Amino acid sequence: MIHYALTCEKTHRFDGWFASSDAFESQRDSGQVHCAVCGSLQVDRALMAPAVTAREPALQSSEKTALEQLRDHIETSSDYVGLRFAEEARAMHEGRSESRAIYGEARPDDARALIEDGVPIAPLPFIPKRQTN
Ligand SMILES: [Zn+2]
């Protein structure tokens, strides 16, 4: 026996048990399957909710979208300074350069030195698109 979640044209939901998929179709087509709520003969199998395994890629793609949105925001609202990041960040912190939003790449020891000197920097959760070496 196969269990089917069924629905009528008024979207009432009910359950049915059939010997096979073919048995369901032949019984329905001959008017033996009717809605348990309103008696309608316009009955079909209900669309099933996505399985749990199908949801995980969707979740990953929405996380990726959020990351892409963050990237877009940073790239449109900040100046990319590439490998001059440490130098630029320090110059702004010390008032030698006009303060603005920047992003770029810094060597780990440069980044550590900036943090130790109290320069407000944060690592990006992605690799900048435009790399200049
Ligand atoms: Zn119905």
Coordinates of N, CA and C and ligand atoms in Angstrom, one line a residue:
M1 N 0.8 -1.2 0.0 CA 0.0 0.0 0.0 C 0.9 1.2 0.0
I2 N 0.4 2.2 -0.7 CA 1.1 3.5 -0.8 C 0.2 4.6 -0.1
H3 N 0.8 5.4 0.7 CA 0.1 6.5 1.4 C 0.3 7.7 0.5
Y4 N -0.8 8.4 0.2 CA -0.7 9.6 -0.6 C -1.4 10.7 0.2
A5 N -0.8 11.9 0.3 CA -1.4 13.1 0.8 C -2.2 13.6 -0.5
L6 N -3.5 13.8 -0.3 CA -4.4 14.2 -1.4 C -4.9 15.6 -1.1
T7 N -5.3 16.2 -2.2 CA -6.0 17.5 -2.1 C -7.0 17.7 -3.2
C8 N -8.1 18.4 -2.9 CA -9.2 18.6 -3.9 C -9.0 20.0 -4.5
E9 N -9.9 20.4 -5.4 CA -9.7 21.7 -6.0 C -10.0 22.8 -5.1
K10 N -10.6 22.5 -3.9 CA -10.7 23.6 -2.9 C -9.6 23.6 -1.9
T11 N -8.5 22.8 -2.2 CA -7.3 22.7 -1.4 C -7.6 22.0 0.0
H12 N -8.7 21.3 0.1 CA -8.8 20.5 1.3 C -7.7 19.4 1.3
R13 N -7.2 19.1 2.4 CA -6.1 18.0 2.5 C -6.6 16.8 3.2
F14 N -6.3 15.7 2.6 CA -6.7 14.4 3.3 C -5.8 13.3 2.8
D15 N -5.9 12.2 3.5 CA -5.0 11.1 3.2 C -5.7 10.0 2.5
G16 N -5.0 9.2 1.7 CA -5.5 8.1 1.0 C -4.5 7.0 0.9
W17 N -5.0 5.7 0.9 CA -4.1 4.6 0.8 C -4.5 3.8 -0.4
F18 N -3.5 3.5 -1.3 CA -3.8 2.8 -2.5 C -2.8 1.7 -2.8
A19 N -3.3 0.7 -3.5 CA -2.4 -0.5 -3.8 C -1.2 0.0 -4.6
S20 N -1.3 1.0 -5.4 CA -0.2 1.4 -6.3 C -0.5 2.8 -6.9
S21 N 0.4 3.3 -7.5 CA 0.2 4.6 -8.2 C -0.9 4.5 -9.3
D22 N -0.8 3.4 -10.0 CA -1.8 3.1 -11.1 C -3.2 2.9 -10.5
A23 N -3.2 2.2 -9.3 CA -4.5 2.0 -8.7 C -5.1 3.3 -8.3
F24 N -4.3 4.2 -7.7 CA -4.8 5.6 -7.4 C -5.4 6.3 -8.6
E25 N -4.7 6.3 -9.7 CA -5.1 7.0 -10.9 C -6.4 6.4 -11.5
S26 N -6.5 5.0 -11.5 CA -7.7 4.4 -12.1 C -8.9 4.6 -11.2
Q27 N -8.7 4.6 -9.8 CA -9.8 4.8 -8.9 C -10.3 6.2 -9.0
R28 N -9.3 7.1 -9.1 CA -9.7 8.6 -9.2 C -10.4 8.8 -10.5
D29 N -9.9 8.3 -11.6 CA -10.5 8.5 -12.9 C -11.9 7.9 -13.0
S30 N -12.1 6.9 -12.3 CA -13.5 6.3 -12.3 C -14.4 6.8 -11.2
G31 N -13.9 7.9 -10.6 CA -14.8 8.6 -9.6 C -15.0 7.9 -8.3
Q32 N -14.0 7.1 -7.9 CA -14.1 6.4 -6.6 C -13.3 7.1 -5.5
V33 N -12.5 8.1 -5.9 CA -11.8 8.9 -4.9 C -12.4 10.3 -4.7
H34 N -12.9 10.6 -3.6 CA -13.5 11.9 -3.4 C -13.0 12.5 -2.1
C35 N -13.1 13.9 -2.1 CA -12.5 14.6 -1.0 C -13.2 14.3 0.3
A36 N -12.5 14.0 1.3 CA -13.0 13.6 2.6 C -13.8 14.8 3.3
V37 N -13.5 16.0 2.8 CA -14.2 17.2 3.5 C -15.4 17.6 2.7
C38 N -15.3 17.8 1.4 CA -16.4 18.3 0.6 C -17.0 17.3 -0.4
G39 N -16.4 16.2 -0.6 CA -16.9 15.2 -1.5 C -16.6 15.4 -2.9
S40 N -15.8 16.4 -3.2 CA -15.4 16.7 -4.6 C -14.6 15.5 -5.2
L41 N -14.9 15.3 -6.5 CA -14.1 14.3 -7.2 C -12.9 14.8 -7.9
Q42 N -12.7 16.1 -7.8 CA -11.5 16.8 -8.4 C -10.4 16.6 -7.4
V43 N -9.8 15.5 -7.4 CA -8.8 15.1 -6.4 C -7.5 14.8 -7.1
D44 N -6.4 15.3 -6.4 CA -5.1 14.9 -7.0 C -4.1 14.8 -5.8
R45 N -3.0 14.3 -6.1 CA -1.9 14.1 -5.1 C -1.5 15.5 -4.7
A46 N -1.3 15.7 -3.4 CA -0.8 17.0 -2.9 C 0.7 17.1 -3.1
L47 N 1.1 18.3 -3.4 CA 2.5 18.5 -3.5 C 3.2 18.4 -2.2
M48 N 4.2 17.7 -2.1 CA 4.9 17.4 -0.8 C 5.8 18.6 -0.5
A49 N 6.0 18.8 0.8 CA 6.9 19.8 1.2 C 8.3 19.3 0.9
P50 N 9.3 20.3 0.6 CA 10.6 19.8 0.3 C 11.2 19.0 1.5
A51 N 11.9 18.0 1.1 CA 12.6 17.2 2.2 C 13.7 18.0 2.8
V52 N 14.1 17.5 4.0 CA 15.1 18.3 4.8 C 16.4 18.4 4.0
T53 N 16.7 17.3 3.3 CA 18.0 17.3 2.5 C 18.0 18.4 1.4
A54 N 16.7 18.7 0.9 CA 16.6 19.7 -0.2 C 16.8 21.1 0.4
R55 N 16.6 21.3 1.7 CA 16.6 22.6 2.2 C 18.1 23.1 2.5
E56 N 19.0 22.2 2.7 CA 20.3 22.6 3.1 C 21.1 23.4 2.0
P57 N 21.0 23.0 0.7 CA 21.7 23.8 -0.3 C 21.0 25.2 -0.3
A58 N 19.7 25.3 -0.1 CA 19.1 26.6 -0.2 C 19.6 27.5 1.0
L59 N 19.8 26.9 2.1 CA 20.3 27.7 3.3 C 21.7 28.2 3.0
Q60 N 22.5 27.3 2.4 CA 23.9 27.7 2.0 C 23.9 28.8 1.0
S61 N 22.9 28.7 0.0 CA 23.0 29.8 -1.0 C 22.5 31.1 -0.4
S62 N 21.6 31.1 0.6 CA 21.2 32.3 1.2 C 22.3 32.9 2.0
E63 N 23.1 32.1 2.7 CA 24.2 32.6 3.4 C 25.2 33.2 2.4
K64 N 25.4 32.6 1.3 CA 26.3 33.1 0.3 C 25.8 34.4 -0.2
T65 N 24.5 34.5 -0.4 CA 23.9 35.8 -0.8 C 24.2 36.9 0.2
A66 N 24.1 36.6 1.5 CA 24.3 37.6 2.5 C 25.8 38.0 2.5
L67 N 26.7 37.1 2.2 CA 28.1 37.4 2.1 C 28.4 38.2 0.9
E68 N 27.7 37.9 -0.2 CA 27.9 38.7 -1.4 C 27.3 40.1 -1.2
Q69 N 26.2 40.2 -0.5 CA 25.7 41.5 -0.2 C 26.7 42.4 0.6
L70 N 27.3 41.7 1.6 CA 28.3 42.4 2.4 C 29.5 42.8 1.5
R71 N 29.9 41.9 0.6 CA 31.0 42.2 -0.3 C 30.6 43.4 -1.2
D72 N 29.4 43.4 -1.7 CA 29.0 44.5 -2.6 C 29.0 45.8 -1.8
H73 N 28.5 45.7 -0.6 CA 28.4 46.9 0.3 C 29.8 47.5 0.5
I74 N 30.7 46.6 0.9 CA 32.1 47.1 1.2 C 32.7 47.6 -0.1
E75 N 32.5 46.9 -1.2 CA 33.2 47.3 -2.4 C 32.6 48.6 -3.0
T76 N 31.4 48.9 -2.7 CA 30.8 50.1 -3.3 C 31.0 51.3 -2.3
S77 N 31.1 51.0 -1.0 CA 31.2 52.1 -0.1 C 32.7 52.4 0.4
S78 N 33.6 51.6 0.0 CA 35.0 51.7 0.5 C 35.9 51.8 -0.7
D79 N 37.1 52.4 -0.4 CA 38.1 52.5 -1.5 C 39.0 51.3 -1.3
Y80 N 39.3 50.6 -2.4 CA 40.2 49.5 -2.4 C 41.7 50.0 -2.5
V81 N 42.5 49.7 -1.6 CA 43.9 50.3 -1.6 C 44.9 49.2 -1.7
G82 N 44.4 47.9 -1.9 CA 45.3 46.8 -2.2 C 46.3 46.6 -1.1
L83 N 47.6 46.5 -1.5 CA 48.7 46.2 -0.5 C 49.1 47.4 0.3
R84 N 48.6 48.6 -0.1 CA 48.9 49.8 0.7 C 48.0 49.9 1.9
F85 N 47.2 48.8 2.2 CA 46.2 48.9 3.3 C 46.8 49.3 4.6
A86 N 47.8 48.6 5.0 CA 48.4 48.9 6.3 C 48.9 50.3 6.4
E87 N 49.6 50.8 5.4 CA 50.1 52.1 5.3 C 49.0 53.2 5.4
E88 N 48.0 52.9 4.6 CA 46.8 53.9 4.5 C 46.1 53.9 5.8
A89 N 45.8 52.7 6.4 CA 45.1 52.7 7.7 C 45.8 53.4 8.8
R90 N 47.2 53.2 8.8 CA 48.0 53.9 9.8 C 48.0 55.4 9.6
A91 N 48.1 55.8 8.3 CA 48.1 57.3 8.0 C 46.8 57.9 8.4
M92 N 45.7 57.3 8.2 CA 44.4 57.8 8.6 C 44.3 57.9 10.1
H93 N 44.7 56.8 10.8 CA 44.7 56.7 12.2 C 45.5 57.8 12.9
E94 N 46.6 58.1 12.3 CA 47.5 59.2 12.8 C 47.2 60.5 12.3
G95 N 46.1 60.7 11.5 CA 45.7 62.0 11.0 C 46.6 62.5 9.9
R96 N 47.4 61.7 9.3 CA 48.2 62.1 8.2 C 47.5 62.0 6.8
S97 N 46.3 61.3 6.9 CA 45.5 61.2 5.7 C 44.1 61.3 6.0
E98 N 43.3 61.8 5.1 CA 41.8 62.0 5.3 C 41.1 60.7 5.6
S99 N 40.3 60.7 6.7 CA 39.7 59.5 7.1 C 38.6 59.0 6.1
R100 N 38.6 57.8 5.7 CA 37.6 57.3 4.8 C 37.6 55.8 5.0
A101 N 36.5 55.1 4.4 CA 36.4 53.7 4.5 C 37.3 53.1 3.4
I102 N 38.2 52.2 3.8 CA 39.1 51.5 2.9 C 39.1 50.0 3.2
Y103 N 39.5 49.3 2.2 CA 39.8 47.9 2.4 C 40.9 47.4 1.4
G104 N 41.5 46.4 1.8 CA 42.7 45.9 1.0 C 43.3 44.7 1.7
E105 N 44.5 44.5 1.3 CA 45.2 43.4 1.9 C 46.4 43.8 2.8
A106 N 46.6 43.1 3.9 CA 47.7 43.4 4.7 C 48.4 42.1 5.1
R107 N 49.7 42.1 5.3 CA 50.4 40.9 5.7 C 50.0 40.7 7.2
P108 N 50.0 39.4 7.6 CA 49.5 39.2 9.0 C 50.3 40.0 10.1
D109 N 51.6 40.2 9.9 CA 52.3 40.9 10.9 C 52.0 42.4 10.9
D110 N 51.7 43.0 9.7 CA 51.2 44.3 9.6 C 49.9 44.5 10.2
A111 N 49.0 43.5 10.0 CA 47.7 43.6 10.6 C 47.7 43.6 12.1
R112 N 48.6 42.7 12.6 CA 48.8 42.6 14.1 C 49.3 43.9 14.6
A113 N 50.3 44.5 13.9 CA 50.9 45.8 14.4 C 49.8 46.9 14.4
L114 N 48.9 46.9 13.4 CA 47.9 47.9 13.4 C 46.9 47.7 14.6
I115 N 46.5 46.5 14.9 CA 45.6 46.2 16.0 C 46.3 46.6 17.3
E116 N 47.6 46.3 17.4 CA 48.3 46.6 18.7 C 48.4 48.1 18.9
D117 N 48.5 48.9 17.8 CA 48.5 50.3 17.9 C 47.1 50.9 18.0
G118 N 46.1 50.1 18.0 CA 44.7 50.6 18.2 C 44.1 51.1 17.0
V119 N 44.6 50.8 15.8 CA 44.0 51.2 14.5 C 42.7 50.2 14.3
P120 N 41.6 50.8 14.1 CA 40.3 50.0 14.0 C 40.3 49.3 12.7
I121 N 40.7 48.1 12.6 CA 40.6 47.3 11.4 C 39.9 46.0 11.7
A122 N 39.4 45.3 10.7 CA 38.7 44.0 10.9 C 39.0 43.2 9.7
P123 N 39.2 41.9 9.9 CA 39.4 41.0 8.7 C 38.1 40.9 7.9
L124 N 38.2 40.8 6.6 CA 37.1 40.6 5.7 C 36.8 39.1 5.7
P125 N 35.5 38.7 5.6 CA 35.2 37.3 5.4 C 35.3 36.8 4.0
F126 N 36.0 37.5 3.2 CA 36.2 37.1 1.8 C 37.5 37.7 1.2
I127 N 37.9 37.1 0.1 CA 39.1 37.6 -0.6 C 38.6 38.8 -1.5
P128 N 39.2 40.0 -1.4 CA 38.8 41.0 -2.4 C 38.9 40.6 -3.8
K129 N 37.9 41.0 -4.6 CA 37.9 40.6 -6.0 C 39.1 41.2 -6.8
R130 N 39.4 42.5 -6.5 CA 40.5 43.1 -7.3 C 41.8 43.0 -6.5
Q131 N 42.7 42.2 -7.0 CA 44.0 42.0 -6.4 C 45.0 42.7 -7.2
T132 N 45.8 43.5 -6.5 CA 46.9 44.2 -7.2 C 48.2 43.8 -6.5
N133 N 49.1 43.3 -7.2 CA 50.4 42.9 -6.6 C 51.5 43.7 -7.2
Ligands
ZN1 ZN -12.6 19.3 -0.7

